[in-house]
PDB file of C-alpha atoms and ligand atoms in Angstrom:
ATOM      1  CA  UNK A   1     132.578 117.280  77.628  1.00 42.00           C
ATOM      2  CA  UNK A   2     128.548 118.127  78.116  1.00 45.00           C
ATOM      3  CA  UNK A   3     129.086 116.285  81.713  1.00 46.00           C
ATOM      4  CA  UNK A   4     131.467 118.669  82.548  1.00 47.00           C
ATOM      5  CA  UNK A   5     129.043 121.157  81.434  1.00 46.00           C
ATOM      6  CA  UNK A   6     126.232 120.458  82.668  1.00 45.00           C
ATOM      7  CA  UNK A   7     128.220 119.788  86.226  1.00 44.00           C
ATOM      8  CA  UNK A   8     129.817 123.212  85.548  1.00 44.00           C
ATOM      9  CA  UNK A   9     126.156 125.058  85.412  1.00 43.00           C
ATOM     10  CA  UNK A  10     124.694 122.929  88.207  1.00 43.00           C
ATOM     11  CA  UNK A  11     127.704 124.113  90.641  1.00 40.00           C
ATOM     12  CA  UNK A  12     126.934 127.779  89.286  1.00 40.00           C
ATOM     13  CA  UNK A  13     123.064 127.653  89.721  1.00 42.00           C
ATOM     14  CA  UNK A  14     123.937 126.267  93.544  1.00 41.00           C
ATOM     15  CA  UNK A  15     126.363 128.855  94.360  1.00 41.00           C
ATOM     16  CA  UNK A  16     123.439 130.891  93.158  1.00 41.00           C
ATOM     17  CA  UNK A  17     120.927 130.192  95.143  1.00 44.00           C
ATOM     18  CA  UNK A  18     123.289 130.638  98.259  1.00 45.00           C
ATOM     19  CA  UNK A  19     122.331 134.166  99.705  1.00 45.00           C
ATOM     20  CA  UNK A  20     125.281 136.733 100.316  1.00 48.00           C
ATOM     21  CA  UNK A  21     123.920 136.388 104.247  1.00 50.00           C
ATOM     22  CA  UNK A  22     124.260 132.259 103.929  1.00 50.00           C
ATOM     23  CA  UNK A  23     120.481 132.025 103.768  1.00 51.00           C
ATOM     24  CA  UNK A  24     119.384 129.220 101.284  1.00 50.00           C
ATOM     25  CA  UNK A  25     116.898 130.378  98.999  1.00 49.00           C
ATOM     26  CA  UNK A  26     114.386 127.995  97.876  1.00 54.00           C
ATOM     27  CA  UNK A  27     112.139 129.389  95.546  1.00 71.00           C
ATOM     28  CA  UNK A  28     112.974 130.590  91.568  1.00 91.00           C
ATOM     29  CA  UNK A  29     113.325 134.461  91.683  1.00 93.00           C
ATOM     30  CA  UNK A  30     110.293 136.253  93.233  1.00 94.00           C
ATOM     31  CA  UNK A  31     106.854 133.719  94.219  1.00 91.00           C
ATOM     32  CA  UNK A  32     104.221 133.765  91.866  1.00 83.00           C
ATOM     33  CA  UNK A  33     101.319 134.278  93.511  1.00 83.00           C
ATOM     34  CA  UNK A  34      97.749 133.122  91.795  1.00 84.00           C
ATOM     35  CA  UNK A  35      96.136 136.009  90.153  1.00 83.00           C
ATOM     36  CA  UNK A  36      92.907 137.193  91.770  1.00 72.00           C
ATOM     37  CA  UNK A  37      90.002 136.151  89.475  1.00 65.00           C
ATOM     38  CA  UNK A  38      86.842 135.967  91.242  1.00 61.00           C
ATOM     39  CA  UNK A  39      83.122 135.950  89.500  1.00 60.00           C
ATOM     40  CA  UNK A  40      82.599 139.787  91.183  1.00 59.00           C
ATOM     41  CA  UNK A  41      85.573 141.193  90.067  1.00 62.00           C
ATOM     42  CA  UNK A  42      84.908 139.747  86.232  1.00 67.00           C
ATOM     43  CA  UNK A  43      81.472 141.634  86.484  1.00 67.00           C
ATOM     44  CA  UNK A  44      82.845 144.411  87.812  1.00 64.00           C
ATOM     45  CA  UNK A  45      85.987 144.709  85.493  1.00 67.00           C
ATOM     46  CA  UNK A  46      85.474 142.329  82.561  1.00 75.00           C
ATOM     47  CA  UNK A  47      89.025 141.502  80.817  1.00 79.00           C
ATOM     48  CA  UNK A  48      87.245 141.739  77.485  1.00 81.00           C
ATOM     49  CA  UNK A  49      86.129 145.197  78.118  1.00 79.00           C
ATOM     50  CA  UNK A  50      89.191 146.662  79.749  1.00 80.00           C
ATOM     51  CA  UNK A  51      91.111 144.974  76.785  1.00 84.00           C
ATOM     52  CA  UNK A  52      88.925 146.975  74.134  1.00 83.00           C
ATOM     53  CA  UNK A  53      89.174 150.100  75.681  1.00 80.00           C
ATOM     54  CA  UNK A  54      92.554 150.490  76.377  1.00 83.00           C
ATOM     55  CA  UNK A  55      93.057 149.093  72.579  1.00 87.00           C
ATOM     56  CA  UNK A  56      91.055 152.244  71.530  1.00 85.00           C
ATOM     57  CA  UNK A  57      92.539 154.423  73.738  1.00 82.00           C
ATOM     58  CA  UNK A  58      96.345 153.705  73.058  1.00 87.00           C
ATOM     59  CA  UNK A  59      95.391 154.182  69.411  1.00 89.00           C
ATOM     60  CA  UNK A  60      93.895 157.200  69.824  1.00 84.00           C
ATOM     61  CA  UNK A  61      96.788 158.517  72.135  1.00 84.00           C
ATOM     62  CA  UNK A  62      99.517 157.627  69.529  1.00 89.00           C
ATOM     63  CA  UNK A  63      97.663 159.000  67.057  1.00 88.00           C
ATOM     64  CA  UNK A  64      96.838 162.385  68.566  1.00 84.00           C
ATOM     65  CA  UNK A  65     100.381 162.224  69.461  1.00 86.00           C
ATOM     66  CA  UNK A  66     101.766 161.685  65.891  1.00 89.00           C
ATOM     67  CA  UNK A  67      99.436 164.699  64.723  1.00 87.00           C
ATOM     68  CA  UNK A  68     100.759 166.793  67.377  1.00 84.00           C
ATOM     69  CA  UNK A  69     104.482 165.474  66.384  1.00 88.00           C
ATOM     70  CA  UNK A  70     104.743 164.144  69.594  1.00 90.00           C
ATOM     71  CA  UNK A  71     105.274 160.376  68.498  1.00 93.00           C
ATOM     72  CA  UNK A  72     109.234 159.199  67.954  1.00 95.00           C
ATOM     73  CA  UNK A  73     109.154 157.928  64.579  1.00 97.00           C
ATOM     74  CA  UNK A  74     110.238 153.801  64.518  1.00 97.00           C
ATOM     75  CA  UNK A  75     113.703 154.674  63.060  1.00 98.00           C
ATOM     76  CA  UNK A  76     114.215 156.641  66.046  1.00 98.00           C
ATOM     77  CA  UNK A  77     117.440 155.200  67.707  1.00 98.00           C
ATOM     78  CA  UNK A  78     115.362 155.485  71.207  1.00 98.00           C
ATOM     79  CA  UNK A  79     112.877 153.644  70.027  1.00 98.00           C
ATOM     80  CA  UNK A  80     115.092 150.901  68.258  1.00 98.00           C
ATOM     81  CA  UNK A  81     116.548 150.617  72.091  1.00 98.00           C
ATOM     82  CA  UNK A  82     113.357 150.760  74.014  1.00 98.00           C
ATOM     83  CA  UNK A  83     111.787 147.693  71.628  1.00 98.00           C
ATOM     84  CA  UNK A  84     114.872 145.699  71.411  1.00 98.00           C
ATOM     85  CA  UNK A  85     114.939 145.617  75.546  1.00 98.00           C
ATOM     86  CA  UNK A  86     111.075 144.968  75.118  1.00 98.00           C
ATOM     87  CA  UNK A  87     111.634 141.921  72.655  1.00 98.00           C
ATOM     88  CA  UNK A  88     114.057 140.368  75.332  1.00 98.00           C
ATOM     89  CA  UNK A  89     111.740 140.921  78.219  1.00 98.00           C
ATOM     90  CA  UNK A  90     108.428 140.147  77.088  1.00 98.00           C
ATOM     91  CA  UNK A  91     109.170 136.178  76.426  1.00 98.00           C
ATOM     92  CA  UNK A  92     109.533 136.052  80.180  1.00 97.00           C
ATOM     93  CA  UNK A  93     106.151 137.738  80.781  1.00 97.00           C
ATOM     94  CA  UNK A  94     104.007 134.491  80.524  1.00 95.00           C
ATOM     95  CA  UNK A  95     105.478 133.065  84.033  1.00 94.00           C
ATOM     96  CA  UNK A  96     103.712 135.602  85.683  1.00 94.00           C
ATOM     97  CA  UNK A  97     100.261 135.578  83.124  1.00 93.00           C
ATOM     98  CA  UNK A  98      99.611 133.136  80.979  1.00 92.00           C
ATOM     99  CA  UNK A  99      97.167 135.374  78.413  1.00 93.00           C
ATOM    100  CA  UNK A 100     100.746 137.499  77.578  1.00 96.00           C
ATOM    101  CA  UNK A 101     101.154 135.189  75.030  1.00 96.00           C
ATOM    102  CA  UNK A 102      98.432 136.094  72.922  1.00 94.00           C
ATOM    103  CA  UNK A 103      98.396 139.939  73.518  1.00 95.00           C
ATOM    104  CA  UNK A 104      99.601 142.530  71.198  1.00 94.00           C
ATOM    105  CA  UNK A 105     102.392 144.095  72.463  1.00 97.00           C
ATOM    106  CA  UNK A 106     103.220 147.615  71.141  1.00 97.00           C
ATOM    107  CA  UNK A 107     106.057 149.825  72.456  1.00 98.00           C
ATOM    108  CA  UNK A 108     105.967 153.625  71.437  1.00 96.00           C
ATOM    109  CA  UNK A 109     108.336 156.415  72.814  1.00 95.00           C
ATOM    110  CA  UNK A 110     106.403 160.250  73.300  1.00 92.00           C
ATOM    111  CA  UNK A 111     108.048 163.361  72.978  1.00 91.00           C
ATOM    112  CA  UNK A 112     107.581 164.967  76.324  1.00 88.00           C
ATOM    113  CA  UNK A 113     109.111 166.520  79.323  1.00 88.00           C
ATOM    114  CA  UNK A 114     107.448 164.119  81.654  1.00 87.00           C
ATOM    115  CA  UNK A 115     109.159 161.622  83.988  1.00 91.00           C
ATOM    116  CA  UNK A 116     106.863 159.102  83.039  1.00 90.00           C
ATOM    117  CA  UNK A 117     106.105 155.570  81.366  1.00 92.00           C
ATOM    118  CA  UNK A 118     103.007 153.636  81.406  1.00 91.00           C
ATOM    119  CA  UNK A 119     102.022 149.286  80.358  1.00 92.00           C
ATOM    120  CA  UNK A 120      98.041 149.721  79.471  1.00 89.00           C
ATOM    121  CA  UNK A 121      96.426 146.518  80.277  1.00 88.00           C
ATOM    122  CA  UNK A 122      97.174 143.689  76.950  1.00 92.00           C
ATOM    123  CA  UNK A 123     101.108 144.855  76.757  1.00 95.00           C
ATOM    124  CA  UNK A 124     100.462 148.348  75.361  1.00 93.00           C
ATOM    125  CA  UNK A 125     103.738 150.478  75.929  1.00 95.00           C
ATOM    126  CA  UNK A 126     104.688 153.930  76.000  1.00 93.00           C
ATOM    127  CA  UNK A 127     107.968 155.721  77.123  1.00 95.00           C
ATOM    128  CA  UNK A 128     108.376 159.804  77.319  1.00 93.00           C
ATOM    129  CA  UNK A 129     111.419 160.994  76.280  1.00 94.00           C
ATOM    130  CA  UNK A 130     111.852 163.121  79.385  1.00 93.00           C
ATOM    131  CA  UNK A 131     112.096 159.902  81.655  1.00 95.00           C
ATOM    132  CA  UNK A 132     114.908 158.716  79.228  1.00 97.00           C
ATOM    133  CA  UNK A 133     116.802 162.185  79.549  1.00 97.00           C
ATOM    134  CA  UNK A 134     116.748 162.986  82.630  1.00 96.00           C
ATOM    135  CA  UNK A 135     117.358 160.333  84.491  1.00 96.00           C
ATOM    136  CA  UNK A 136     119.950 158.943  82.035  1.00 96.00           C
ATOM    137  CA  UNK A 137     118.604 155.724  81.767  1.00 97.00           C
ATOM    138  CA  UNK A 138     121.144 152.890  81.138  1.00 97.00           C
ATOM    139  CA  UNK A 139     120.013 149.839  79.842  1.00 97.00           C
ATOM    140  CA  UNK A 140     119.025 147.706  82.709  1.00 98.00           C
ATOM    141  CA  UNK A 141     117.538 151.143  83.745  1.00 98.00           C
ATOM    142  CA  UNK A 142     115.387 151.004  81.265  1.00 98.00           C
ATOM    143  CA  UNK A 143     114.183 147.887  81.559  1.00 98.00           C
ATOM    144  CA  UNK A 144     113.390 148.286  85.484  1.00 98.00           C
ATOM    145  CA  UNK A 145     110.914 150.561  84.317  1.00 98.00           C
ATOM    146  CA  UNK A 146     109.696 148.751  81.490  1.00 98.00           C
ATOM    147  CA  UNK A 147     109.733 145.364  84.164  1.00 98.00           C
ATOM    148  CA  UNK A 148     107.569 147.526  86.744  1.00 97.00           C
ATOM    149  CA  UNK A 149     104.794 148.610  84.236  1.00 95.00           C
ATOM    150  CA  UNK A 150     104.779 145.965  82.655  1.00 97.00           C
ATOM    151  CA  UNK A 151     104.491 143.963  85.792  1.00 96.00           C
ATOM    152  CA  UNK A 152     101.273 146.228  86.509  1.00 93.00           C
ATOM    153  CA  UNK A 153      99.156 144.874  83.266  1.00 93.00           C
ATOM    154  CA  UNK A 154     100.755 141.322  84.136  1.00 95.00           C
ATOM    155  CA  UNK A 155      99.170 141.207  87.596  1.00 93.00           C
ATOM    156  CA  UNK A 156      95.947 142.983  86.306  1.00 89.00           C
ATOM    157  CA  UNK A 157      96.684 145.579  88.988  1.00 88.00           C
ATOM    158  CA  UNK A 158      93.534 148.505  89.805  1.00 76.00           C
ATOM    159  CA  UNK A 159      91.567 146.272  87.880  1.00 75.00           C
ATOM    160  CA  UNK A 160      88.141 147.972  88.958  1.00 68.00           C
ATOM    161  CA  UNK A 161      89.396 151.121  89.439  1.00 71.00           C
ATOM    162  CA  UNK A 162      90.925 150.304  85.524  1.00 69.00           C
ATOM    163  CA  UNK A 163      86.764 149.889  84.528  1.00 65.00           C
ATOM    164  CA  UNK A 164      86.158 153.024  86.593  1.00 64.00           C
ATOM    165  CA  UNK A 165      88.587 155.521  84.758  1.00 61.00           C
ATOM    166  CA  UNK A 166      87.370 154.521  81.212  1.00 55.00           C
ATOM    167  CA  UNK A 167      83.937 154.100  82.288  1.00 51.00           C
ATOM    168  CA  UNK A 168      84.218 157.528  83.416  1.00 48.00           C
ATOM    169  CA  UNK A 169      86.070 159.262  80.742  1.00 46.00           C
ATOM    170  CA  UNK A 170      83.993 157.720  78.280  1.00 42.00           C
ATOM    171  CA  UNK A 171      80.807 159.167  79.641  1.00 37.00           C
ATOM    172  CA  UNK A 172      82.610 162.698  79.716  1.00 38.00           C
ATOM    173  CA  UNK A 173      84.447 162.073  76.429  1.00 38.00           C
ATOM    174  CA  UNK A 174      86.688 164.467  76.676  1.00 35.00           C
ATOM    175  CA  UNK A 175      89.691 162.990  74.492  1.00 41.00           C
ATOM    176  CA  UNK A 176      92.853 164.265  76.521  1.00 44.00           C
ATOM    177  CA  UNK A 177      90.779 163.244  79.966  1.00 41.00           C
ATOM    178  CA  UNK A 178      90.149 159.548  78.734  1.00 40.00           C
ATOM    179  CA  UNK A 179      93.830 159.194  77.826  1.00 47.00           C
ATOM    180  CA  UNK A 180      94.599 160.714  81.286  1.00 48.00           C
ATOM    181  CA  UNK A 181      92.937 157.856  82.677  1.00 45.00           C
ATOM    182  CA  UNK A 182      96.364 155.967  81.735  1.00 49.00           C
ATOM    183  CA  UNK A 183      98.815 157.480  81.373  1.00 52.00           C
ATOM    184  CA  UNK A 184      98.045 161.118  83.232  1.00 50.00           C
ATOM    185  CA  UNK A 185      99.360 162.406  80.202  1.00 51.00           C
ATOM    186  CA  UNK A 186      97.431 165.224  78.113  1.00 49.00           C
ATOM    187  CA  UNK A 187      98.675 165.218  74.287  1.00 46.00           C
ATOM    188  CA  UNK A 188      96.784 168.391  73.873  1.00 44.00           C
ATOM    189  CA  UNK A 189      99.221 170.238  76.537  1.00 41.00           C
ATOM    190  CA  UNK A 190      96.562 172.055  77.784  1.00 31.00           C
ATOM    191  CA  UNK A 191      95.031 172.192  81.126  1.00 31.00           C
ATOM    192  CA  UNK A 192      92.065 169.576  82.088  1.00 34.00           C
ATOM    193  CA  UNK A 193      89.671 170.961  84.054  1.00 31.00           C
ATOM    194  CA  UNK A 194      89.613 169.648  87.272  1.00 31.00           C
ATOM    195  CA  UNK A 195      87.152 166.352  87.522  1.00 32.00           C
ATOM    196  CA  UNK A 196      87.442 165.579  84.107  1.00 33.00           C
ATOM    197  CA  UNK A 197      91.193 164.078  84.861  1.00 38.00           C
ATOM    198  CA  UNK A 198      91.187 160.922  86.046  1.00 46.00           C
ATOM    199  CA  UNK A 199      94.479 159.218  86.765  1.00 58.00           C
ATOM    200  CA  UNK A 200      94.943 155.928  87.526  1.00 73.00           C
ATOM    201  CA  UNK A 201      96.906 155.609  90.937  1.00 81.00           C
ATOM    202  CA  UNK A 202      98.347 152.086  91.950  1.00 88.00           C
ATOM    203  CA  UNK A 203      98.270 151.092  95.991  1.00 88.00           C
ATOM    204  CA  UNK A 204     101.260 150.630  97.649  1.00 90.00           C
ATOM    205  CA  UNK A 205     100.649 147.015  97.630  1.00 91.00           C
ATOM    206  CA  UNK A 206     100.268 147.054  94.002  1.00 92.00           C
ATOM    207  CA  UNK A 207     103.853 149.092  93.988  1.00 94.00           C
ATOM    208  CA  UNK A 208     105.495 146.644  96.061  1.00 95.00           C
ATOM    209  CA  UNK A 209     104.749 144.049  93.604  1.00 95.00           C
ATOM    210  CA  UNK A 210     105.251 145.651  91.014  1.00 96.00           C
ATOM    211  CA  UNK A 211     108.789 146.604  91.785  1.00 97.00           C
ATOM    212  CA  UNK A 212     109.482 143.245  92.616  1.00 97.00           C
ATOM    213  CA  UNK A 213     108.013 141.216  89.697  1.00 97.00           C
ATOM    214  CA  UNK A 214     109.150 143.790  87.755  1.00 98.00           C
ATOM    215  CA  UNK A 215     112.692 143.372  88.329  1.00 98.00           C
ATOM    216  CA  UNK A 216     112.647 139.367  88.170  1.00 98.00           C
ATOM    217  CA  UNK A 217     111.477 139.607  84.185  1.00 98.00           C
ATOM    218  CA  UNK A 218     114.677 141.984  83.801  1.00 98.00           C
ATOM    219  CA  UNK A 219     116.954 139.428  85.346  1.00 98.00           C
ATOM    220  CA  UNK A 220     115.484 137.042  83.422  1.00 98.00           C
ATOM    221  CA  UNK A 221     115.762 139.088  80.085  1.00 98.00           C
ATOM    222  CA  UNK A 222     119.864 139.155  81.031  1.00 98.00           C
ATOM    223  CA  UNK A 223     118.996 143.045  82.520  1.00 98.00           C
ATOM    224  CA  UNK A 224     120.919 143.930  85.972  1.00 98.00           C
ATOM    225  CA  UNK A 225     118.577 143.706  88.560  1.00 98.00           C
ATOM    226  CA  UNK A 226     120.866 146.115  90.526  1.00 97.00           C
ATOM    227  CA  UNK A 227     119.699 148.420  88.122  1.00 97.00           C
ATOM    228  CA  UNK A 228     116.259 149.139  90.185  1.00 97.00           C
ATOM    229  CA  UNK A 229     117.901 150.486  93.137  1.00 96.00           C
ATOM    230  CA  UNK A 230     120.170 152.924  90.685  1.00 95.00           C
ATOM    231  CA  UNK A 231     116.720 153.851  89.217  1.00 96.00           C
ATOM    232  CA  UNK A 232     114.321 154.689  92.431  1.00 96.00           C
ATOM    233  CA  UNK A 233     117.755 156.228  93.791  1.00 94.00           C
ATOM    234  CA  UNK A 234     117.921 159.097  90.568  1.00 95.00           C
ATOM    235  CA  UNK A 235     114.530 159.106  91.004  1.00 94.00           C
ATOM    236  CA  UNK A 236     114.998 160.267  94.299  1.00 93.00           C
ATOM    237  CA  UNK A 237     117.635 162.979  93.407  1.00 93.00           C
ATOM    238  CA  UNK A 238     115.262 164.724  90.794  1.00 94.00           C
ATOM    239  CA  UNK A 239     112.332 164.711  93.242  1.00 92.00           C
ATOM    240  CA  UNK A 240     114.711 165.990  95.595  1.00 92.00           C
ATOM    241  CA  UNK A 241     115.870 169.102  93.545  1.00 93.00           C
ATOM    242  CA  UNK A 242     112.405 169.776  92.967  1.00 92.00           C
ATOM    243  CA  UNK A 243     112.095 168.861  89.839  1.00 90.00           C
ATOM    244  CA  UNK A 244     107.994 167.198  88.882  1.00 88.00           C
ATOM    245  CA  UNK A 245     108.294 163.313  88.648  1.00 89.00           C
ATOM    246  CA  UNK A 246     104.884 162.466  87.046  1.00 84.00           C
ATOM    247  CA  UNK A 247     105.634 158.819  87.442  1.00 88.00           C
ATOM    248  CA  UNK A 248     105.965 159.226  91.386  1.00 88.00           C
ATOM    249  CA  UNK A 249     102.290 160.471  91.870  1.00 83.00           C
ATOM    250  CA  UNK A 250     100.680 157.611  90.384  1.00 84.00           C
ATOM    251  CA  UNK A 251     103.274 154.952  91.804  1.00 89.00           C
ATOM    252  CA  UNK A 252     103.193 155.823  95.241  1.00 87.00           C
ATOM    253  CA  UNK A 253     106.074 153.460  96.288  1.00 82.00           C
ATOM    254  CA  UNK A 254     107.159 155.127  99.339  1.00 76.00           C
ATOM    255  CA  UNK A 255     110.340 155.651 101.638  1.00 78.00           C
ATOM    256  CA  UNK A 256     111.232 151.872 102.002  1.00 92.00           C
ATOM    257  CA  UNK A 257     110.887 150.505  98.394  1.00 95.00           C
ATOM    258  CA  UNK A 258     114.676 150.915  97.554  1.00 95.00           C
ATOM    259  CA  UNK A 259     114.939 148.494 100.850  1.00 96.00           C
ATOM    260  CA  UNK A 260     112.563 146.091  99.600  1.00 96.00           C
ATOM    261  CA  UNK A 261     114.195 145.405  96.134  1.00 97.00           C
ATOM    262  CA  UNK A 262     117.651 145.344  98.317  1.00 96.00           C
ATOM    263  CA  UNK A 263     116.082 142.721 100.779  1.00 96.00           C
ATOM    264  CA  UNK A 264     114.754 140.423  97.478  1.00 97.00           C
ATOM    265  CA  UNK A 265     118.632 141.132  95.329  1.00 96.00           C
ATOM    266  CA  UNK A 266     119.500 137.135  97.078  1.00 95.00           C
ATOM    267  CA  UNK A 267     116.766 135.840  94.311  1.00 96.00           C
ATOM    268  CA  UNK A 268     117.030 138.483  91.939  1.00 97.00           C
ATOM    269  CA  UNK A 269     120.695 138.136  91.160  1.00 97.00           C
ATOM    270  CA  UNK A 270     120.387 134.585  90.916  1.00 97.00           C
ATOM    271  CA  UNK A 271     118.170 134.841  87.975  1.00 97.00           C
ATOM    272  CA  UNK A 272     120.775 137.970  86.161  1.00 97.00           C
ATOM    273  CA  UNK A 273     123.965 135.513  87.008  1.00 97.00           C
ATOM    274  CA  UNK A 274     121.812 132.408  84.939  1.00 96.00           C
ATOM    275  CA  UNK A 275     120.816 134.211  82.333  1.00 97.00           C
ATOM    276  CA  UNK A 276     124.151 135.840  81.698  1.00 97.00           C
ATOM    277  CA  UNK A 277     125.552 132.106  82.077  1.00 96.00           C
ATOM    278  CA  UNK A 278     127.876 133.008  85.514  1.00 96.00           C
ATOM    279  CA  UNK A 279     127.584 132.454  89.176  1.00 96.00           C
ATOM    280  CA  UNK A 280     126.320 135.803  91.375  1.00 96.00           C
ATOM    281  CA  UNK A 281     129.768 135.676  93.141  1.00 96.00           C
ATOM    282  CA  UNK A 282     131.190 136.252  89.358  1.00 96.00           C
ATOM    283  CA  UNK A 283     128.582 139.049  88.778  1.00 95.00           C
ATOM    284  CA  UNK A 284     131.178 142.384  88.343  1.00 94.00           C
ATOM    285  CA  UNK A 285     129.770 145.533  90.275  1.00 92.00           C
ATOM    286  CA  UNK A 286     126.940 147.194  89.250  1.00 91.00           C
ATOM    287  CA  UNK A 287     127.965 150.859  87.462  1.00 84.00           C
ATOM    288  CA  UNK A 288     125.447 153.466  86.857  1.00 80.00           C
ATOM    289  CA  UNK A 289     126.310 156.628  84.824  1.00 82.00           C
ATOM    290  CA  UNK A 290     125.291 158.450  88.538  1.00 67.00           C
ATOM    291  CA  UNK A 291     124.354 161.300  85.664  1.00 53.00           C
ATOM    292  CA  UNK A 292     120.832 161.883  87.530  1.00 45.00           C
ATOM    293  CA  UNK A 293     123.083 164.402  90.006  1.00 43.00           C
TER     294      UNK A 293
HETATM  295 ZN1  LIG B 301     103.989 151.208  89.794  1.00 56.07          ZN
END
């Protein structure tokens, strides 16, 4: 009976790793690549330092927030959701950086019109609710996003320019411009003067992996990597009805990102069909809500 099993899985893990164009794909789900950890950049952007500060300023941020009554209280249903998808992704965050293990995640949900989400460096997590809303985020929605910032802190990604924008806002010490820093998010709602805002922008490069590593913790965590195409595509739609996407100006992904994660679904899916125990050819279609329209 566990031969049969076991020969059952094998012959689904094969099929698998069979792309849909008969290409044979080697690897496990997306190539992990060595992070960059040279003496210069450790001088320039020690991990100790960038860990402290973005400890202080996350605190700060949700607790200006919860005097403002911007923070959605833990019983929240949202935030039951957006930390039960975290507690299935972040086990599969230590493939991709060992030190995950040993960091603190938090996940916290704002109340705010902005299209935006943000993964400070040590697994610090925020959601606004207007990212949620109006995009109708399903599920595996959600946890595209959450895999692509989290897949930011993972990769230590703008490391210098990470020591930069706190340096910085801690010399000006403005409290809504240091939190900008992060998360380009002012909890004051008022206006920073220009100078004192300082928003961290990721490279393309950055945004290519981050799309990409991002999805492959989803799969893993049994979340539809599909789900990242739906995701840039209502993304899309709102930007294209003129409506502000905060996210978009600090993850500068460009024209051909949906065609990146569509060129990388032969090792993506292989990773969803394992971890929901079924072959890719089994997978059903992937349904969004289409509600971003
Ligand atoms: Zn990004």
């Amino acid at each position: 009976m566990k031969k049969i099993f076991v020969l059952a899985a094998l012959c689904a893990a094969m099929q698998g790793a069979v792309a849909q164009d008969g290409k044979q794909v080697v690897q496990d789900g997306i190539v992990v690549k060595p992070l960059k950890d040279g003496l210069v950049r450790n001088i320039l952007a020690p991990e100790e330092q960038i860990n402290q500060q973005s400890a202080q300023q996350y605190t700060s941020l949700m607790g200006q927030a919860r005097e403002k009554g911007a923070l959605v209280p833990s019983d929240d249903p949202q935030v039951k959701r957006l930390r039960a998808i975290a507690q299935r992704i972040i086990p599969q965050t230590a493939r991709w950086n060992p030190k995950a293990k040993q960091w603190n995640w938090q996940v916290n949900l704002l109340k705010s019109d902005q299209v935006n989400a943000f993964c400070m460096p040590g697994g610090r997590i925020a959601f606004f609710t207007g990212i949620i809303d109006k995009l109708k985020l399903t599920d595996d929605e959600i946890a595209a996003v959450m895999g692509h910032e989290i897949a930011h802190a993972l990769r230590e990604h703008g490391r210098e320019r990470q020591s930069k924008a706190t340096g910085t806002s801690l010399i000006t010490g403005i409290g809504g411009a240091v939190l900008s820093a992060w998360s380009g998010y002012d909890v004051r709602g008022v206006a920073n003067a220009a100078g004192q805002m300082v928003v961290l922008k990721f490279s393309r490069d950055e945004e290519r992996e981050a799309d990409l590593v991002g999805l492959d913790i989803a799969a893993r965590a049994g979340y539809d990597p599909r789900a990242g195409i739906a995701l840039w595509n209502k993304m899309a739609a709102l930007d294209e009805r003129g409506a502000p996407i905060e996210l978009l100006s600090t993850h500068p992904g460009g024209a051909n990102r949906i065609e990146q994660i569509q060129d990388h679904m032969n090792v993506l899916l292989p990773l969803y069909a394992r971890a929901k125990g079924t072959s890719v050819e089994r997978l059903p279609a992937y349904r969004t809500n289409l509600a971003a329209r």
